[in-house]
Amino acid sequence: SINGILALGMVFVITAGGIDLSIGSMLALTSVIVGVVLNATGNILLACVLAVATTTAFGLLNGVLVAKFDMFPFVVTLATQLVIRGVAYILSGGYSLSLANAEFKKIGNGKLLGIIPYPIIMMLVIALLAYLVMHWTKFGRYIYAVGGNIQAAVASGINVFWTRTGSFVIMGFCAGVAGVIMTSRI
């Protein structure tokens, strides 16, 4: 489910003609943020929301750098990968954190009705949303257009900036969700 959620986010970025190399560091940053916030406050919701919001913000940064400044996605995300890893290192102080929260562990290890694991349910919900966005919305059609031929998309009146940026934001969100699940499982 973790790799599936990451792949669903990457579908948006690759279809729009980009690539995101920073997702591994986003996973690590998510784990660090969840660990720091959960150990400091004990609030699971706050920890998860802050972690996902942070990776989504880094997705926005990637998207703006790629779309606004017409930089190569490979180079941008390689650079932000190092920045994200540095932020994670600073937040953790270079030490591993331990979490002893049984409720948080249910996110990655719990099962609905004792049968269906929660991570599978989350992946299926995100897959359904991704399918609906890609096939039934204007934004989804714009992603296909921008990835197919960016000049034709511009000539068609598509806002290439927001389309490319949005794809990276979705990738950041998916990386955050996958990171929360991974942290809970570990």
mmCIF file with all atom_site columns, C-alpha atoms in Angstrom:
data_model
loop_
_atom_site.group_PDB
_atom_site.id
_atom_site.type_symbol
_atom_site.label_atom_id
_atom_site.label_alt_id
_atom_site.label_comp_id
_atom_site.label_asym_id
_atom_site.label_entity_id
_atom_site.label_seq_id
_atom_site.pdbx_PDB_ins_code
_atom_site.Cartn_x
_atom_site.Cartn_y
_atom_site.Cartn_z
_atom_site.occupancy
_atom_site.B_iso_or_equiv
_atom_site.pdbx_formal_charge
_atom_site.auth_seq_id
_atom_site.auth_comp_id
_atom_site.auth_asym_id
_atom_site.auth_atom_id
_atom_site.pdbx_PDB_model_num
ATOM 1   C CA . SER A 1 1   ? 0.000   0.000  0.000   1.00 0.00 ? 1   SER A CA 1
ATOM 2   C CA . ILE A 1 2   ? 2.875   2.396  0.717   1.00 0.00 ? 2   ILE A CA 1
ATOM 3   C CA . ASN A 1 3   ? 4.398   1.898  -2.722  1.00 0.00 ? 3   ASN A CA 1
ATOM 4   C CA . GLY A 1 4   ? 0.925   1.958  -4.269  1.00 0.00 ? 4   GLY A CA 1
ATOM 5   C CA . ILE A 1 5   ? 0.115   5.356  -2.763  1.00 0.00 ? 5   ILE A CA 1
ATOM 6   C CA . LEU A 1 6   ? 3.492   6.708  -3.889  1.00 0.00 ? 6   LEU A CA 1
ATOM 7   C CA . ALA A 1 7   ? 2.883   5.342  -7.386  1.00 0.00 ? 7   ALA A CA 1
ATOM 8   C CA . LEU A 1 8   ? -0.544  6.979  -7.534  1.00 0.00 ? 8   LEU A CA 1
ATOM 9   C CA . GLY A 1 9   ? 1.007   10.343 -6.714  1.00 0.00 ? 9   GLY A CA 1
ATOM 10  C CA . MET A 1 10  ? 3.771   9.787  -9.233  1.00 0.00 ? 10  MET A CA 1
ATOM 11  C CA . VAL A 1 11  ? 1.167   9.087  -11.935 1.00 0.00 ? 11  VAL A CA 1
ATOM 12  C CA . PHE A 1 12  ? 0.161   12.741 -11.801 1.00 0.00 ? 12  PHE A CA 1
ATOM 13  C CA . VAL A 1 13  ? 3.734   14.035 -11.993 1.00 0.00 ? 13  VAL A CA 1
ATOM 14  C CA . ILE A 1 14  ? 4.898   11.709 -14.770 1.00 0.00 ? 14  ILE A CA 1
ATOM 15  C CA . THR A 1 15  ? 1.729   12.182 -16.820 1.00 0.00 ? 15  THR A CA 1
ATOM 16  C CA . ALA A 1 16  ? 2.308   15.947 -16.624 1.00 0.00 ? 16  ALA A CA 1
ATOM 17  C CA . GLY A 1 17  ? 5.806   15.419 -18.015 1.00 0.00 ? 17  GLY A CA 1
ATOM 18  C CA . GLY A 1 18  ? 7.840   15.552 -14.801 1.00 0.00 ? 18  GLY A CA 1
ATOM 19  C CA . ILE A 1 19  ? 9.609   13.321 -12.308 1.00 0.00 ? 19  ILE A CA 1
ATOM 20  C CA . ASP A 1 20  ? 9.968   13.567 -8.526  1.00 0.00 ? 20  ASP A CA 1
ATOM 21  C CA . LEU A 1 21  ? 13.118  12.182 -6.940  1.00 0.00 ? 21  LEU A CA 1
ATOM 22  C CA . SER A 1 22  ? 12.443  13.690 -3.514  1.00 0.00 ? 22  SER A CA 1
ATOM 23  C CA . ILE A 1 23  ? 9.775   11.239 -2.375  1.00 0.00 ? 23  ILE A CA 1
ATOM 24  C CA . GLY A 1 24  ? 12.172  9.082  -0.365  1.00 0.00 ? 24  GLY A CA 1
ATOM 25  C CA . SER A 1 25  ? 13.305  12.088 1.632   1.00 0.00 ? 25  SER A CA 1
ATOM 26  C CA . MET A 1 26  ? 9.662   13.139 2.046   1.00 0.00 ? 26  MET A CA 1
ATOM 27  C CA . LEU A 1 27  ? 8.962   9.746  3.610   1.00 0.00 ? 27  LEU A CA 1
ATOM 28  C CA . ALA A 1 28  ? 11.843  10.253 6.030   1.00 0.00 ? 28  ALA A CA 1
ATOM 29  C CA . LEU A 1 29  ? 10.727  13.787 6.893   1.00 0.00 ? 29  LEU A CA 1
ATOM 30  C CA . THR A 1 30  ? 7.203   12.529 7.528   1.00 0.00 ? 30  THR A CA 1
ATOM 31  C CA . SER A 1 31  ? 8.537   9.968  9.984   1.00 0.00 ? 31  SER A CA 1
ATOM 32  C CA . VAL A 1 32  ? 10.610  12.570 11.801  1.00 0.00 ? 32  VAL A CA 1
ATOM 33  C CA . ILE A 1 33  ? 7.751   15.077 12.048  1.00 0.00 ? 33  ILE A CA 1
ATOM 34  C CA . VAL A 1 34  ? 5.330   12.429 13.287  1.00 0.00 ? 34  VAL A CA 1
ATOM 35  C CA . GLY A 1 35  ? 7.879   11.244 15.846  1.00 0.00 ? 35  GLY A CA 1
ATOM 36  C CA . VAL A 1 36  ? 8.754   14.706 17.136  1.00 0.00 ? 36  VAL A CA 1
ATOM 37  C CA . VAL A 1 37  ? 5.150   15.957 17.336  1.00 0.00 ? 37  VAL A CA 1
ATOM 38  C CA . LEU A 1 38  ? 3.775   12.719 18.753  1.00 0.00 ? 38  LEU A CA 1
ATOM 39  C CA . ASN A 1 39  ? 6.454   12.550 21.447  1.00 0.00 ? 39  ASN A CA 1
ATOM 40  C CA . ALA A 1 40  ? 5.962   16.232 22.312  1.00 0.00 ? 40  ALA A CA 1
ATOM 41  C CA . THR A 1 41  ? 2.154   16.400 22.319  1.00 0.00 ? 41  THR A CA 1
ATOM 42  C CA . GLY A 1 42  ? 0.755   12.880 22.136  1.00 0.00 ? 42  GLY A CA 1
ATOM 43  C CA . ASN A 1 43  ? -1.753  14.173 19.561  1.00 0.00 ? 43  ASN A CA 1
ATOM 44  C CA . ILE A 1 44  ? -1.947  11.720 16.656  1.00 0.00 ? 44  ILE A CA 1
ATOM 45  C CA . LEU A 1 45  ? -4.117  13.918 14.434  1.00 0.00 ? 45  LEU A CA 1
ATOM 46  C CA . LEU A 1 46  ? -1.831  16.941 14.854  1.00 0.00 ? 46  LEU A CA 1
ATOM 47  C CA . ALA A 1 47  ? 1.252   14.833 14.088  1.00 0.00 ? 47  ALA A CA 1
ATOM 48  C CA . CYS A 1 48  ? -0.265  13.347 10.934  1.00 0.00 ? 48  CYS A CA 1
ATOM 49  C CA . VAL A 1 49  ? -1.698  16.640 9.658   1.00 0.00 ? 49  VAL A CA 1
ATOM 50  C CA . LEU A 1 50  ? 1.583   18.520 10.201  1.00 0.00 ? 50  LEU A CA 1
ATOM 51  C CA . ALA A 1 51  ? 3.574   15.785 8.470   1.00 0.00 ? 51  ALA A CA 1
ATOM 52  C CA . VAL A 1 52  ? 1.269   15.614 5.439   1.00 0.00 ? 52  VAL A CA 1
ATOM 53  C CA . ALA A 1 53  ? 1.031   19.426 5.252   1.00 0.00 ? 53  ALA A CA 1
ATOM 54  C CA . THR A 1 54  ? 4.823   19.710 5.272   1.00 0.00 ? 54  THR A CA 1
ATOM 55  C CA . THR A 1 55  ? 5.328   17.216 2.440   1.00 0.00 ? 55  THR A CA 1
ATOM 56  C CA . THR A 1 56  ? 2.515   18.882 0.500   1.00 0.00 ? 56  THR A CA 1
ATOM 57  C CA . ALA A 1 57  ? 4.298   22.229 0.950   1.00 0.00 ? 57  ALA A CA 1
ATOM 58  C CA . PHE A 1 58  ? 7.515   20.716 -0.392  1.00 0.00 ? 58  PHE A CA 1
ATOM 59  C CA . GLY A 1 59  ? 5.491   19.385 -3.328  1.00 0.00 ? 59  GLY A CA 1
ATOM 60  C CA . LEU A 1 60  ? 4.283   22.943 -3.905  1.00 0.00 ? 60  LEU A CA 1
ATOM 61  C CA . LEU A 1 61  ? 7.883   24.177 -3.782  1.00 0.00 ? 61  LEU A CA 1
ATOM 62  C CA . ASN A 1 62  ? 8.932   21.549 -6.341  1.00 0.00 ? 62  ASN A CA 1
ATOM 63  C CA . GLY A 1 63  ? 6.023   22.476 -8.587  1.00 0.00 ? 63  GLY A CA 1
ATOM 64  C CA . VAL A 1 64  ? 6.663   26.210 -8.430  1.00 0.00 ? 64  VAL A CA 1
ATOM 65  C CA . LEU A 1 65  ? 10.363  25.779 -9.193  1.00 0.00 ? 65  LEU A CA 1
ATOM 66  C CA . VAL A 1 66  ? 9.601   23.509 -12.145 1.00 0.00 ? 66  VAL A CA 1
ATOM 67  C CA . ALA A 1 67  ? 6.628   25.403 -13.572 1.00 0.00 ? 67  ALA A CA 1
ATOM 68  C CA . LYS A 1 68  ? 7.430   29.057 -12.836 1.00 0.00 ? 68  LYS A CA 1
ATOM 69  C CA . PHE A 1 69  ? 11.149  29.015 -13.542 1.00 0.00 ? 69  PHE A CA 1
ATOM 70  C CA . ASP A 1 70  ? 11.012  26.321 -16.221 1.00 0.00 ? 70  ASP A CA 1
ATOM 71  C CA . MET A 1 71  ? 13.644  24.250 -14.423 1.00 0.00 ? 71  MET A CA 1
ATOM 72  C CA . PHE A 1 72  ? 14.198  20.575 -15.115 1.00 0.00 ? 72  PHE A CA 1
ATOM 73  C CA . PRO A 1 73  ? 12.167  18.409 -12.701 1.00 0.00 ? 73  PRO A CA 1
ATOM 74  C CA . PHE A 1 74  ? 15.060  15.970 -12.316 1.00 0.00 ? 74  PHE A CA 1
ATOM 75  C CA . VAL A 1 75  ? 17.424  18.692 -11.100 1.00 0.00 ? 75  VAL A CA 1
ATOM 76  C CA . VAL A 1 76  ? 14.848  20.489 -8.926  1.00 0.00 ? 76  VAL A CA 1
ATOM 77  C CA . THR A 1 77  ? 13.688  17.381 -7.102  1.00 0.00 ? 77  THR A CA 1
ATOM 78  C CA . LEU A 1 78  ? 17.256  16.117 -6.690  1.00 0.00 ? 78  LEU A CA 1
ATOM 79  C CA . ALA A 1 79  ? 18.121  19.415 -4.992  1.00 0.00 ? 79  ALA A CA 1
ATOM 80  C CA . THR A 1 80  ? 14.999  19.527 -2.817  1.00 0.00 ? 80  THR A CA 1
ATOM 81  C CA . GLN A 1 81  ? 15.683  15.914 -1.836  1.00 0.00 ? 81  GLN A CA 1
ATOM 82  C CA . LEU A 1 82  ? 18.855  17.132 -0.129  1.00 0.00 ? 82  LEU A CA 1
ATOM 83  C CA . VAL A 1 83  ? 17.045  20.075 1.475   1.00 0.00 ? 83  VAL A CA 1
ATOM 84  C CA . ILE A 1 84  ? 14.277  17.818 2.797   1.00 0.00 ? 84  ILE A CA 1
ATOM 85  C CA . ARG A 1 85  ? 16.805  15.342 4.138   1.00 0.00 ? 85  ARG A CA 1
ATOM 86  C CA . GLY A 1 86  ? 18.616  18.215 5.882   1.00 0.00 ? 86  GLY A CA 1
ATOM 87  C CA . VAL A 1 87  ? 15.375  19.438 7.475   1.00 0.00 ? 87  VAL A CA 1
ATOM 88  C CA . ALA A 1 88  ? 14.688  15.912 8.734   1.00 0.00 ? 88  ALA A CA 1
ATOM 89  C CA . TYR A 1 89  ? 18.209  15.713 10.154  1.00 0.00 ? 89  TYR A CA 1
ATOM 90  C CA . ILE A 1 90  ? 17.851  19.065 11.921  1.00 0.00 ? 90  ILE A CA 1
ATOM 91  C CA . LEU A 1 91  ? 14.444  18.163 13.405  1.00 0.00 ? 91  LEU A CA 1
ATOM 92  C CA . SER A 1 92  ? 15.668  14.799 14.669  1.00 0.00 ? 92  SER A CA 1
ATOM 93  C CA . GLY A 1 93  ? 19.023  16.109 15.847  1.00 0.00 ? 93  GLY A CA 1
ATOM 94  C CA . GLY A 1 94  ? 20.600  13.194 14.000  1.00 0.00 ? 94  GLY A CA 1
ATOM 95  C CA . TYR A 1 95  ? 19.135  10.641 16.400  1.00 0.00 ? 95  TYR A CA 1
ATOM 96  C CA . SER A 1 96  ? 16.441  8.058  15.890  1.00 0.00 ? 96  SER A CA 1
ATOM 97  C CA . LEU A 1 97  ? 13.196  8.531  17.774  1.00 0.00 ? 97  LEU A CA 1
ATOM 98  C CA . SER A 1 98  ? 11.088  5.889  19.400  1.00 0.00 ? 98  SER A CA 1
ATOM 99  C CA . LEU A 1 99  ? 7.301   5.913  19.444  1.00 0.00 ? 99  LEU A CA 1
ATOM 100 C CA . ALA A 1 100 ? 5.310   3.951  21.958  1.00 0.00 ? 100 ALA A CA 1
ATOM 101 C CA . ASN A 1 101 ? 1.780   4.886  20.962  1.00 0.00 ? 101 ASN A CA 1
ATOM 102 C CA . ALA A 1 102 ? -0.535  1.915  20.465  1.00 0.00 ? 102 ALA A CA 1
ATOM 103 C CA . GLU A 1 103 ? -3.273  4.005  18.847  1.00 0.00 ? 103 GLU A CA 1
ATOM 104 C CA . PHE A 1 104 ? -0.880  5.382  16.232  1.00 0.00 ? 104 PHE A CA 1
ATOM 105 C CA . LYS A 1 105 ? 0.283   1.877  15.357  1.00 0.00 ? 105 LYS A CA 1
ATOM 106 C CA . LYS A 1 106 ? -3.283  0.989  14.385  1.00 0.00 ? 106 LYS A CA 1
ATOM 107 C CA . ILE A 1 107 ? -3.005  3.262  11.318  1.00 0.00 ? 107 ILE A CA 1
ATOM 108 C CA . GLY A 1 108 ? -0.498  0.923  9.709   1.00 0.00 ? 108 GLY A CA 1
ATOM 109 C CA . ASN A 1 109 ? -1.339  -2.356 11.397  1.00 0.00 ? 109 ASN A CA 1
ATOM 110 C CA . GLY A 1 110 ? -5.062  -2.189 12.175  1.00 0.00 ? 110 GLY A CA 1
ATOM 111 C CA . LYS A 1 111 ? -7.817  -3.921 10.253  1.00 0.00 ? 111 LYS A CA 1
ATOM 112 C CA . LEU A 1 112 ? -11.391 -2.966 9.477   1.00 0.00 ? 112 LEU A CA 1
ATOM 113 C CA . LEU A 1 113 ? -13.662 -5.608 11.034  1.00 0.00 ? 113 LEU A CA 1
ATOM 114 C CA . GLY A 1 114 ? -10.520 -7.657 11.654  1.00 0.00 ? 114 GLY A CA 1
ATOM 115 C CA . ILE A 1 115 ? -10.290 -8.448 7.916   1.00 0.00 ? 115 ILE A CA 1
ATOM 116 C CA . ILE A 1 116 ? -9.178  -5.564 5.663   1.00 0.00 ? 116 ILE A CA 1
ATOM 117 C CA . PRO A 1 117 ? -5.981  -3.703 6.645   1.00 0.00 ? 117 PRO A CA 1
ATOM 118 C CA . TYR A 1 118 ? -6.380  0.075  6.998   1.00 0.00 ? 118 TYR A CA 1
ATOM 119 C CA . PRO A 1 119 ? -3.437  0.818  4.645   1.00 0.00 ? 119 PRO A CA 1
ATOM 120 C CA . ILE A 1 120 ? -5.188  -1.118 1.859   1.00 0.00 ? 120 ILE A CA 1
ATOM 121 C CA . ILE A 1 121 ? -8.382  0.866  2.446   1.00 0.00 ? 121 ILE A CA 1
ATOM 122 C CA . MET A 1 122 ? -6.439  4.145  2.294   1.00 0.00 ? 122 MET A CA 1
ATOM 123 C CA . MET A 1 123 ? -4.715  3.084  -0.924  1.00 0.00 ? 123 MET A CA 1
ATOM 124 C CA . LEU A 1 124 ? -8.007  2.084  -2.535  1.00 0.00 ? 124 LEU A CA 1
ATOM 125 C CA . VAL A 1 125 ? -9.632  5.394  -1.576  1.00 0.00 ? 125 VAL A CA 1
ATOM 126 C CA . ILE A 1 126 ? -6.694  7.349  -3.010  1.00 0.00 ? 126 ILE A CA 1
ATOM 127 C CA . ALA A 1 127 ? -6.742  5.165  -6.148  1.00 0.00 ? 127 ALA A CA 1
ATOM 128 C CA . LEU A 1 128 ? -10.438 5.877  -6.633  1.00 0.00 ? 128 LEU A CA 1
ATOM 129 C CA . LEU A 1 129 ? -9.891  9.621  -6.156  1.00 0.00 ? 129 LEU A CA 1
ATOM 130 C CA . ALA A 1 130 ? -6.922  9.565  -8.559  1.00 0.00 ? 130 ALA A CA 1
ATOM 131 C CA . TYR A 1 131 ? -8.998  7.742  -11.162 1.00 0.00 ? 131 TYR A CA 1
ATOM 132 C CA . LEU A 1 132 ? -11.850 10.216 -10.823 1.00 0.00 ? 132 LEU A CA 1
ATOM 133 C CA . VAL A 1 133 ? -9.537  13.221 -11.046 1.00 0.00 ? 133 VAL A CA 1
ATOM 134 C CA . MET A 1 134 ? -7.577  11.899 -14.028 1.00 0.00 ? 134 MET A CA 1
ATOM 135 C CA . HIS A 1 135 ? -10.596 10.732 -16.048 1.00 0.00 ? 135 HIS A CA 1
ATOM 136 C CA . TRP A 1 136 ? -13.522 12.911 -15.015 1.00 0.00 ? 136 TRP A CA 1
ATOM 137 C CA . THR A 1 137 ? -12.171 16.387 -14.271 1.00 0.00 ? 137 THR A CA 1
ATOM 138 C CA . LYS A 1 138 ? -10.835 19.269 -16.290 1.00 0.00 ? 138 LYS A CA 1
ATOM 139 C CA . PHE A 1 139 ? -7.643  19.173 -14.226 1.00 0.00 ? 139 PHE A CA 1
ATOM 140 C CA . GLY A 1 140 ? -7.060  15.549 -15.252 1.00 0.00 ? 140 GLY A CA 1
ATOM 141 C CA . ARG A 1 141 ? -7.463  16.396 -18.922 1.00 0.00 ? 141 ARG A CA 1
ATOM 142 C CA . TYR A 1 142 ? -5.073  19.310 -18.451 1.00 0.00 ? 142 TYR A CA 1
ATOM 143 C CA . ILE A 1 143 ? -2.462  16.980 -16.960 1.00 0.00 ? 143 ILE A CA 1
ATOM 144 C CA . TYR A 1 144 ? -2.650  14.737 -20.022 1.00 0.00 ? 144 TYR A CA 1
ATOM 145 C CA . ALA A 1 145 ? -2.422  17.771 -22.320 1.00 0.00 ? 145 ALA A CA 1
ATOM 146 C CA . VAL A 1 146 ? 0.560   19.324 -20.549 1.00 0.00 ? 146 VAL A CA 1
ATOM 147 C CA . GLY A 1 147 ? 2.419   16.025 -20.478 1.00 0.00 ? 147 GLY A CA 1
ATOM 148 C CA . GLY A 1 148 ? 1.658   15.309 -24.120 1.00 0.00 ? 148 GLY A CA 1
ATOM 149 C CA . ASN A 1 149 ? 2.644   18.635 -25.659 1.00 0.00 ? 149 ASN A CA 1
ATOM 150 C CA . ILE A 1 150 ? 3.249   21.646 -23.467 1.00 0.00 ? 150 ILE A CA 1
ATOM 151 C CA . GLN A 1 151 ? 3.223   24.140 -26.359 1.00 0.00 ? 151 GLN A CA 1
ATOM 152 C CA . ALA A 1 152 ? -0.127  22.834 -27.592 1.00 0.00 ? 152 ALA A CA 1
ATOM 153 C CA . ALA A 1 153 ? -1.458  23.061 -24.018 1.00 0.00 ? 153 ALA A CA 1
ATOM 154 C CA . VAL A 1 154 ? -0.388  26.706 -23.809 1.00 0.00 ? 154 VAL A CA 1
ATOM 155 C CA . ALA A 1 155 ? -1.961  27.408 -27.204 1.00 0.00 ? 155 ALA A CA 1
ATOM 156 C CA . SER A 1 156 ? -5.182  25.776 -25.965 1.00 0.00 ? 156 SER A CA 1
ATOM 157 C CA . GLY A 1 157 ? -5.370  28.169 -23.036 1.00 0.00 ? 157 GLY A CA 1
ATOM 158 C CA . ILE A 1 158 ? -4.423  25.676 -20.323 1.00 0.00 ? 158 ILE A CA 1
ATOM 159 C CA . ASN A 1 159 ? -2.780  27.179 -17.264 1.00 0.00 ? 159 ASN A CA 1
ATOM 160 C CA . VAL A 1 160 ? 0.415   25.134 -17.426 1.00 0.00 ? 160 VAL A CA 1
ATOM 161 C CA . PHE A 1 161 ? 1.797   26.649 -14.220 1.00 0.00 ? 161 PHE A CA 1
ATOM 162 C CA . TRP A 1 162 ? -1.050  25.457 -12.002 1.00 0.00 ? 162 TRP A CA 1
ATOM 163 C CA . THR A 1 163 ? -1.365  22.133 -13.774 1.00 0.00 ? 163 THR A CA 1
ATOM 164 C CA . ARG A 1 164 ? 2.286   21.214 -13.317 1.00 0.00 ? 164 ARG A CA 1
ATOM 165 C CA . THR A 1 165 ? 2.380   22.667 -9.803  1.00 0.00 ? 165 THR A CA 1
ATOM 166 C CA . GLY A 1 166 ? -0.796  20.793 -8.863  1.00 0.00 ? 166 GLY A CA 1
ATOM 167 C CA . SER A 1 167 ? 0.712   17.506 -9.964  1.00 0.00 ? 167 SER A CA 1
ATOM 168 C CA . PHE A 1 168 ? 3.677   18.015 -7.623  1.00 0.00 ? 168 PHE A CA 1
ATOM 169 C CA . VAL A 1 169 ? 1.358   19.065 -4.776  1.00 0.00 ? 169 VAL A CA 1
ATOM 170 C CA . ILE A 1 170 ? -0.592  15.828 -5.196  1.00 0.00 ? 170 ILE A CA 1
ATOM 171 C CA . MET A 1 171 ? 2.693   13.910 -5.164  1.00 0.00 ? 171 MET A CA 1
ATOM 172 C CA . GLY A 1 172 ? 3.711   15.629 -1.922  1.00 0.00 ? 172 GLY A CA 1
ATOM 173 C CA . PHE A 1 173 ? 0.356   14.800 -0.352  1.00 0.00 ? 173 PHE A CA 1
ATOM 174 C CA . CYS A 1 174 ? 0.637   11.143 -1.361  1.00 0.00 ? 174 CYS A CA 1
ATOM 175 C CA . ALA A 1 175 ? 4.203   10.986 -0.023  1.00 0.00 ? 175 ALA A CA 1
ATOM 176 C CA . GLY A 1 176 ? 2.971   12.342 3.306   1.00 0.00 ? 176 GLY A CA 1
ATOM 177 C CA . VAL A 1 177 ? 0.138   9.823  3.566   1.00 0.00 ? 177 VAL A CA 1
ATOM 178 C CA . ALA A 1 178 ? 2.479   6.973  2.624   1.00 0.00 ? 178 ALA A CA 1
ATOM 179 C CA . GLY A 1 179 ? 5.012   8.245  5.158   1.00 0.00 ? 179 GLY A CA 1
ATOM 180 C CA . VAL A 1 180 ? 2.441   8.237  7.953   1.00 0.00 ? 180 VAL A CA 1
ATOM 181 C CA . ILE A 1 181 ? 1.491   4.647  7.110   1.00 0.00 ? 181 ILE A CA 1
ATOM 182 C CA . MET A 1 182 ? 5.152   3.597  6.910   1.00 0.00 ? 182 MET A CA 1
ATOM 183 C CA . THR A 1 183 ? 5.953   5.262  10.237  1.00 0.00 ? 183 THR A CA 1
ATOM 184 C CA . SER A 1 184 ? 2.996   3.572  11.872  1.00 0.00 ? 184 SER A CA 1
ATOM 185 C CA . ARG A 1 185 ? 4.042   0.177  10.558  1.00 0.00 ? 185 ARG A CA 1
ATOM 186 C CA . ILE A 1 186 ? 7.652   0.568  11.660  1.00 0.00 ? 186 ILE A CA 1
#
